[in-house]
């Protein structure tokens, strides 16, 4: 299956600093990647859809100036949590879909997730 | 709007016994249904999907799921559970471009 690599796996930062998380598709090209946030014992919440070469599409309630997404190439999307605060502490997961004949019926391939702790 | 419901927060089963993790969905049009598994502090792994065709879908690690259109369900099953199957399981539906996940069901398999 396709491989999605996410880095870093763990990050601890001070309040007010910014943190960048990378998501790479290793053996396929992903024109679209998805960023999710997962709170403890809860499901995945879609934050935004990252589109290669264009602006990301954010879900309602997600601050685009807080969570900056850049999808500069077909294999890399980055999520930057700006001016992080303790309430931003969470597990962030990226994913990408293999398109079958241009359709959206393919499964998602997920990165290993990044646990952010803001002190 | 599409939605997914996993009515059980937790399922407990003894090793060697059959297991079922329930999922019901609501979506306009034909549903694309998926099951994923998540181990602690890890991303999700794809188990199986239903797009069209046979209602019984077989996937990874001996798991299977049955699509029931009349009951709008897509329950995950395995004939004989293993301790290593203990994990968090998510049902998901794709309608349009987005994938929506259920709340997740934690499976505990006791030795």
PDB file of N, CA, C and O in Angstrom, chain A residues 10 32 34 36 38 41-44 46 49 59 91 93 97 104-108 110-113 115, chain B residues 32 34 36 38 41-46 49 51 88 90 94 96-104 106:
ATOM      1  N   UNK A  10       6.702  13.407  17.857  1.00  0.00           N
ATOM      2  CA  UNK A  10       6.430  14.073  19.122  1.00  0.00           C
ATOM      3  C   UNK A  10       7.094  15.445  19.104  1.00  0.00           C
ATOM      4  O   UNK A  10       8.198  15.598  18.591  1.00  0.00           O
ATOM      5  N   UNK A  32      -4.020  16.116  -3.142  1.00  0.00           N
ATOM      6  CA  UNK A  32      -4.816  16.546  -1.996  1.00  0.00           C
ATOM      7  C   UNK A  32      -4.409  15.752  -0.757  1.00  0.00           C
ATOM      8  O   UNK A  32      -4.274  14.532  -0.826  1.00  0.00           O
ATOM      9  N   UNK A  34      -5.197  15.632   3.648  1.00  0.00           N
ATOM     10  CA  UNK A  34      -6.155  16.038   4.665  1.00  0.00           C
ATOM     11  C   UNK A  34      -5.453  16.107   6.016  1.00  0.00           C
ATOM     12  O   UNK A  34      -4.660  15.242   6.366  1.00  0.00           O
ATOM     13  N   UNK A  36      -6.125  16.167  10.105  1.00  0.00           N
ATOM     14  CA  UNK A  36      -7.096  15.867  11.155  1.00  0.00           C
ATOM     15  C   UNK A  36      -6.490  16.194  12.519  1.00  0.00           C
ATOM     16  O   UNK A  36      -5.276  16.169  12.704  1.00  0.00           O
ATOM     17  N   UNK A  38      -7.089  14.974  16.590  1.00  0.00           N
ATOM     18  CA  UNK A  38      -7.741  13.967  17.410  1.00  0.00           C
ATOM     19  C   UNK A  38      -7.505  14.266  18.874  1.00  0.00           C
ATOM     20  O   UNK A  38      -6.372  14.310  19.338  1.00  0.00           O
ATOM     21  N   UNK A  41      -9.394  10.011  23.326  1.00  0.00           N
ATOM     22  CA  UNK A  41     -10.598   9.186  23.349  1.00  0.00           C
ATOM     23  C   UNK A  41     -11.712   9.749  22.467  1.00  0.00           C
ATOM     24  O   UNK A  41     -12.886   9.518  22.729  1.00  0.00           O
ATOM     25  N   UNK A  42     -11.340  10.465  21.441  1.00  0.00           N
ATOM     26  CA  UNK A  42     -12.334  11.011  20.522  1.00  0.00           C
ATOM     27  C   UNK A  42     -11.969  10.664  19.089  1.00  0.00           C
ATOM     28  O   UNK A  42     -10.885  10.163  18.801  1.00  0.00           O
ATOM     29  N   UNK A  43     -12.911  10.951  18.219  1.00  0.00           N
ATOM     30  CA  UNK A  43     -12.708  10.634  16.820  1.00  0.00           C
ATOM     31  C   UNK A  43     -11.829  11.683  16.147  1.00  0.00           C
ATOM     32  O   UNK A  43     -11.369  12.628  16.777  1.00  0.00           O
ATOM     33  N   UNK A  44     -11.615  11.484  14.869  1.00  0.00           N
ATOM     34  CA  UNK A  44     -10.822  12.432  14.100  1.00  0.00           C
ATOM     35  C   UNK A  44     -11.702  13.586  13.637  1.00  0.00           C
ATOM     36  O   UNK A  44     -12.793  13.393  13.128  1.00  0.00           O
ATOM     37  N   UNK A  46     -11.806  16.596  11.006  1.00  0.00           N
ATOM     38  CA  UNK A  46     -11.169  17.153   9.822  1.00  0.00           C
ATOM     39  C   UNK A  46     -10.959  18.647  10.020  1.00  0.00           C
ATOM     40  O   UNK A  46     -11.904  19.384  10.294  1.00  0.00           O
ATOM     41  N   UNK A  49      -8.499  20.675   4.164  1.00  0.00           N
ATOM     42  CA  UNK A  49      -8.080  19.933   2.982  1.00  0.00           C
ATOM     43  C   UNK A  49      -6.978  20.740   2.312  1.00  0.00           C
ATOM     44  O   UNK A  49      -7.181  21.916   1.966  1.00  0.00           O
ATOM     45  N   UNK A  59     -12.186  23.709   7.445  1.00  0.00           N
ATOM     46  CA  UNK A  59     -13.511  23.383   7.954  1.00  0.00           C
ATOM     47  C   UNK A  59     -14.004  24.511   8.854  1.00  0.00           C
ATOM     48  O   UNK A  59     -13.218  25.310   9.391  1.00  0.00           O
ATOM     49  N   UNK A  91      -3.243  15.528  19.105  1.00  0.00           N
ATOM     50  CA  UNK A  91      -2.632  14.576  18.164  1.00  0.00           C
ATOM     51  C   UNK A  91      -3.095  14.984  16.772  1.00  0.00           C
ATOM     52  O   UNK A  91      -4.298  14.999  16.491  1.00  0.00           O
ATOM     53  N   UNK A  93      -2.993  14.391  12.678  1.00  0.00           N
ATOM     54  CA  UNK A  93      -2.776  13.306  11.720  1.00  0.00           C
ATOM     55  C   UNK A  93      -3.049  13.811  10.309  1.00  0.00           C
ATOM     56  O   UNK A  93      -4.063  14.486  10.072  1.00  0.00           O
ATOM     57  N   UNK A  97      -5.183  10.383  -0.258  1.00  0.00           N
ATOM     58  CA  UNK A  97      -5.973   9.355  -0.924  1.00  0.00           C
ATOM     59  C   UNK A  97      -5.392   9.041  -2.283  1.00  0.00           C
ATOM     60  O   UNK A  97      -5.026   9.935  -3.030  1.00  0.00           O
ATOM     61  N   UNK A 104     -13.061   9.273  -6.155  1.00  0.00           N
ATOM     62  CA  UNK A 104     -12.735   9.432  -4.739  1.00  0.00           C
ATOM     63  C   UNK A 104     -13.090   8.198  -3.929  1.00  0.00           C
ATOM     64  O   UNK A 104     -13.350   8.289  -2.749  1.00  0.00           O
ATOM     65  N   UNK A 105     -13.081   7.046  -4.557  1.00  0.00           N
ATOM     66  CA  UNK A 105     -13.494   5.844  -3.844  1.00  0.00           C
ATOM     67  C   UNK A 105     -12.339   5.160  -3.136  1.00  0.00           C
ATOM     68  O   UNK A 105     -12.538   4.169  -2.465  1.00  0.00           O
ATOM     69  N   UNK A 106     -11.151   5.675  -3.309  1.00  0.00           N
ATOM     70  CA  UNK A 106     -10.006   5.031  -2.693  1.00  0.00           C
ATOM     71  C   UNK A 106      -9.921   5.300  -1.202  1.00  0.00           C
ATOM     72  O   UNK A 106     -10.450   6.280  -0.682  1.00  0.00           O
ATOM     73  N   UNK A 107      -9.219   4.391  -0.525  1.00  0.00           N
ATOM     74  CA  UNK A 107      -9.048   4.552   0.908  1.00  0.00           C
ATOM     75  C   UNK A 107      -8.016   5.625   1.206  1.00  0.00           C
ATOM     76  O   UNK A 107      -7.221   6.006   0.348  1.00  0.00           O
ATOM     77  N   UNK A 108      -8.049   6.113   2.429  1.00  0.00           N
ATOM     78  CA  UNK A 108      -7.077   7.079   2.892  1.00  0.00           C
ATOM     79  C   UNK A 108      -5.870   6.365   3.465  1.00  0.00           C
ATOM     80  O   UNK A 108      -5.994   5.328   4.118  1.00  0.00           O
ATOM     81  N   UNK A 110      -2.736   7.086   6.033  1.00  0.00           N
ATOM     82  CA  UNK A 110      -2.469   8.029   7.101  1.00  0.00           C
ATOM     83  C   UNK A 110      -1.005   8.063   7.487  1.00  0.00           C
ATOM     84  O   UNK A 110      -0.301   7.047   7.453  1.00  0.00           O
ATOM     85  N   UNK A 111      -0.574   9.249   7.900  1.00  0.00           N
ATOM     86  CA  UNK A 111       0.707   9.359   8.559  1.00  0.00           C
ATOM     87  C   UNK A 111       0.593   8.789   9.961  1.00  0.00           C
ATOM     88  O   UNK A 111      -0.496   8.445  10.426  1.00  0.00           O
ATOM     89  N   UNK A 112       1.726   8.695  10.642  1.00  0.00           N
ATOM     90  CA  UNK A 112       1.752   8.096  11.970  1.00  0.00           C
ATOM     91  C   UNK A 112       1.276   9.051  13.058  1.00  0.00           C
ATOM     92  O   UNK A 112       1.164   8.672  14.210  1.00  0.00           O
ATOM     93  N   UNK A 113       1.022  10.284  12.674  1.00  0.00           N
ATOM     94  CA  UNK A 113       0.535  11.242  13.648  1.00  0.00           C
ATOM     95  C   UNK A 113       1.662  11.995  14.338  1.00  0.00           C
ATOM     96  O   UNK A 113       2.793  11.519  14.431  1.00  0.00           O
ATOM     97  N   UNK A 115       2.209  14.139  17.942  1.00  0.00           N
ATOM     98  CA  UNK A 115       1.640  14.573  19.221  1.00  0.00           C
ATOM     99  C   UNK A 115       2.308  15.870  19.640  1.00  0.00           C
ATOM    100  O   UNK A 115       3.513  15.912  19.872  1.00  0.00           O
TER     101      UNK A 115
ATOM    102  N   UNK B  32     -19.677   4.961   0.083  1.00  0.00           N
ATOM    103  CA  UNK B  32     -18.351   4.349   0.059  1.00  0.00           C
ATOM    104  C   UNK B  32     -17.960   4.191   1.531  1.00  0.00           C
ATOM    105  O   UNK B  32     -17.757   5.177   2.223  1.00  0.00           O
ATOM    106  N   UNK B  34     -15.771   2.407   4.813  1.00  0.00           N
ATOM    107  CA  UNK B  34     -14.422   1.970   5.160  1.00  0.00           C
ATOM    108  C   UNK B  34     -14.354   1.596   6.634  1.00  0.00           C
ATOM    109  O   UNK B  34     -15.119   2.102   7.458  1.00  0.00           O
ATOM    110  N   UNK B  36     -11.153   1.397   9.566  1.00  0.00           N
ATOM    111  CA  UNK B  36      -9.760   1.644   9.870  1.00  0.00           C
ATOM    112  C   UNK B  36      -9.491   1.218  11.307  1.00  0.00           C
ATOM    113  O   UNK B  36     -10.396   1.215  12.150  1.00  0.00           O
ATOM    114  N   UNK B  38      -6.748   1.831  14.672  1.00  0.00           N
ATOM    115  CA  UNK B  38      -5.710   2.708  15.221  1.00  0.00           C
ATOM    116  C   UNK B  38      -5.134   2.091  16.489  1.00  0.00           C
ATOM    117  O   UNK B  38      -5.868   1.780  17.428  1.00  0.00           O
ATOM    118  N   UNK B  41      -1.132   5.968  19.908  1.00  0.00           N
ATOM    119  CA  UNK B  41      -0.170   6.956  19.412  1.00  0.00           C
ATOM    120  C   UNK B  41       0.295   6.672  17.983  1.00  0.00           C
ATOM    121  O   UNK B  41       1.449   6.945  17.637  1.00  0.00           O
ATOM    122  N   UNK B  42      -0.569   6.135  17.200  1.00  0.00           N
ATOM    123  CA  UNK B  42      -0.254   5.849  15.803  1.00  0.00           C
ATOM    124  C   UNK B  42      -1.329   6.426  14.894  1.00  0.00           C
ATOM    125  O   UNK B  42      -2.423   6.784  15.318  1.00  0.00           O
ATOM    126  N   UNK B  43      -1.003   6.503  13.613  1.00  0.00           N
ATOM    127  CA  UNK B  43      -2.015   6.881  12.641  1.00  0.00           C
ATOM    128  C   UNK B  43      -2.974   5.722  12.409  1.00  0.00           C
ATOM    129  O   UNK B  43      -2.877   4.684  13.035  1.00  0.00           O
ATOM    130  N   UNK B  44      -3.922   5.927  11.498  1.00  0.00           N
ATOM    131  CA  UNK B  44      -4.909   4.892  11.209  1.00  0.00           C
ATOM    132  C   UNK B  44      -4.421   3.984  10.087  1.00  0.00           C
ATOM    133  O   UNK B  44      -3.732   4.430   9.170  1.00  0.00           O
ATOM    134  N   UNK B  45      -4.818   2.742  10.168  1.00  0.00           N
ATOM    135  CA  UNK B  45      -4.491   1.779   9.122  1.00  0.00           C
ATOM    136  C   UNK B  45      -5.777   1.302   8.464  1.00  0.00           C
ATOM    137  O   UNK B  45      -6.747   0.982   9.145  1.00  0.00           O
ATOM    138  N   UNK B  46      -5.757   1.226   7.164  1.00  0.00           N
ATOM    139  CA  UNK B  46      -6.909   0.766   6.402  1.00  0.00           C
ATOM    140  C   UNK B  46      -7.111  -0.732   6.581  1.00  0.00           C
ATOM    141  O   UNK B  46      -6.158  -1.521   6.518  1.00  0.00           O
ATOM    142  N   UNK B  49     -12.840  -1.974   2.622  1.00  0.00           N
ATOM    143  CA  UNK B  49     -13.789  -0.993   2.097  1.00  0.00           C
ATOM    144  C   UNK B  49     -14.879  -1.681   1.294  1.00  0.00           C
ATOM    145  O   UNK B  49     -14.692  -2.789   0.764  1.00  0.00           O
ATOM    146  N   UNK B  51     -17.306  -0.568  -1.895  1.00  0.00           N
ATOM    147  CA  UNK B  51     -17.651   0.417  -2.910  1.00  0.00           C
ATOM    148  C   UNK B  51     -18.877  -0.067  -3.678  1.00  0.00           C
ATOM    149  O   UNK B  51     -19.872   0.629  -3.817  1.00  0.00           O
ATOM    150  N   UNK B  88      -8.374   0.569  18.600  1.00  0.00           N
ATOM    151  CA  UNK B  88      -9.503   1.476  18.375  1.00  0.00           C
ATOM    152  C   UNK B  88      -9.908   1.358  16.908  1.00  0.00           C
ATOM    153  O   UNK B  88      -9.057   1.479  16.029  1.00  0.00           O
ATOM    154  N   UNK B  90     -12.372   2.500  13.681  1.00  0.00           N
ATOM    155  CA  UNK B  90     -13.187   3.578  13.140  1.00  0.00           C
ATOM    156  C   UNK B  90     -13.882   3.131  11.865  1.00  0.00           C
ATOM    157  O   UNK B  90     -13.252   2.589  10.954  1.00  0.00           O
ATOM    158  N   UNK B  94     -17.367   7.976   2.843  1.00  0.00           N
ATOM    159  CA  UNK B  94     -16.972   9.045   1.934  1.00  0.00           C
ATOM    160  C   UNK B  94     -18.142   9.371   1.032  1.00  0.00           C
ATOM    161  O   UNK B  94     -18.666   8.503   0.338  1.00  0.00           O
ATOM    162  N   UNK B  96     -19.052  12.467  -1.695  1.00  0.00           N
ATOM    163  CA  UNK B  96     -18.404  13.630  -2.279  1.00  0.00           C
ATOM    164  C   UNK B  96     -16.914  13.463  -2.149  1.00  0.00           C
ATOM    165  O   UNK B  96     -16.370  12.444  -2.547  1.00  0.00           O
ATOM    166  N   UNK B  97     -16.260  14.408  -1.562  1.00  0.00           N
ATOM    167  CA  UNK B  97     -14.805  14.362  -1.477  1.00  0.00           C
ATOM    168  C   UNK B  97     -14.305  14.097  -0.059  1.00  0.00           C
ATOM    169  O   UNK B  97     -13.206  13.612   0.135  1.00  0.00           O
ATOM    170  N   UNK B  98     -15.122  14.410   0.932  1.00  0.00           N
ATOM    171  CA  UNK B  98     -14.669  14.294   2.305  1.00  0.00           C
ATOM    172  C   UNK B  98     -14.989  12.919   2.880  1.00  0.00           C
ATOM    173  O   UNK B  98     -15.945  12.262   2.482  1.00  0.00           O
ATOM    174  N   UNK B  99     -14.163  12.525   3.837  1.00  0.00           N
ATOM    175  CA  UNK B  99     -14.401  11.289   4.575  1.00  0.00           C
ATOM    176  C   UNK B  99     -14.777  11.646   5.999  1.00  0.00           C
ATOM    177  O   UNK B  99     -14.067  12.405   6.662  1.00  0.00           O
ATOM    178  N   UNK B 100     -15.877  11.108   6.470  1.00  0.00           N
ATOM    179  CA  UNK B 100     -16.352  11.359   7.824  1.00  0.00           C
ATOM    180  C   UNK B 100     -16.172  10.096   8.642  1.00  0.00           C
ATOM    181  O   UNK B 100     -16.519   9.002   8.193  1.00  0.00           O
ATOM    182  N   UNK B 101     -15.660  10.251   9.848  1.00  0.00           N
ATOM    183  CA  UNK B 101     -15.370   9.121  10.714  1.00  0.00           C
ATOM    184  C   UNK B 101     -16.391   9.014  11.833  1.00  0.00           C
ATOM    185  O   UNK B 101     -16.894  10.027  12.345  1.00  0.00           O
ATOM    186  N   UNK B 102     -16.661   7.768  12.229  1.00  0.00           N
ATOM    187  CA  UNK B 102     -17.445   7.542  13.421  1.00  0.00           C
ATOM    188  C   UNK B 102     -16.631   7.875  14.656  1.00  0.00           C
ATOM    189  O   UNK B 102     -15.444   8.210  14.572  1.00  0.00           O
ATOM    190  N   UNK B 103     -17.262   7.772  15.805  1.00  0.00           N
ATOM    191  CA  UNK B 103     -16.613   8.149  17.057  1.00  0.00           C
ATOM    192  C   UNK B 103     -15.563   7.148  17.491  1.00  0.00           C
ATOM    193  O   UNK B 103     -14.747   7.448  18.360  1.00  0.00           O
ATOM    194  N   UNK B 104     -15.594   5.973  16.903  1.00  0.00           N
ATOM    195  CA  UNK B 104     -14.611   4.951  17.265  1.00  0.00           C
ATOM    196  C   UNK B 104     -15.148   3.986  18.308  1.00  0.00           C
ATOM    197  O   UNK B 104     -15.956   4.358  19.173  1.00  0.00           O
ATOM    198  N   UNK B 106     -13.600   1.020  20.940  1.00  0.00           N
ATOM    199  CA  UNK B 106     -12.397   0.392  21.475  1.00  0.00           C
ATOM    200  C   UNK B 106     -12.671  -1.086  21.693  1.00  0.00           C
ATOM    201  O   UNK B 106     -13.625  -1.445  22.399  1.00  0.00           O
TER     202      UNK B 106
END
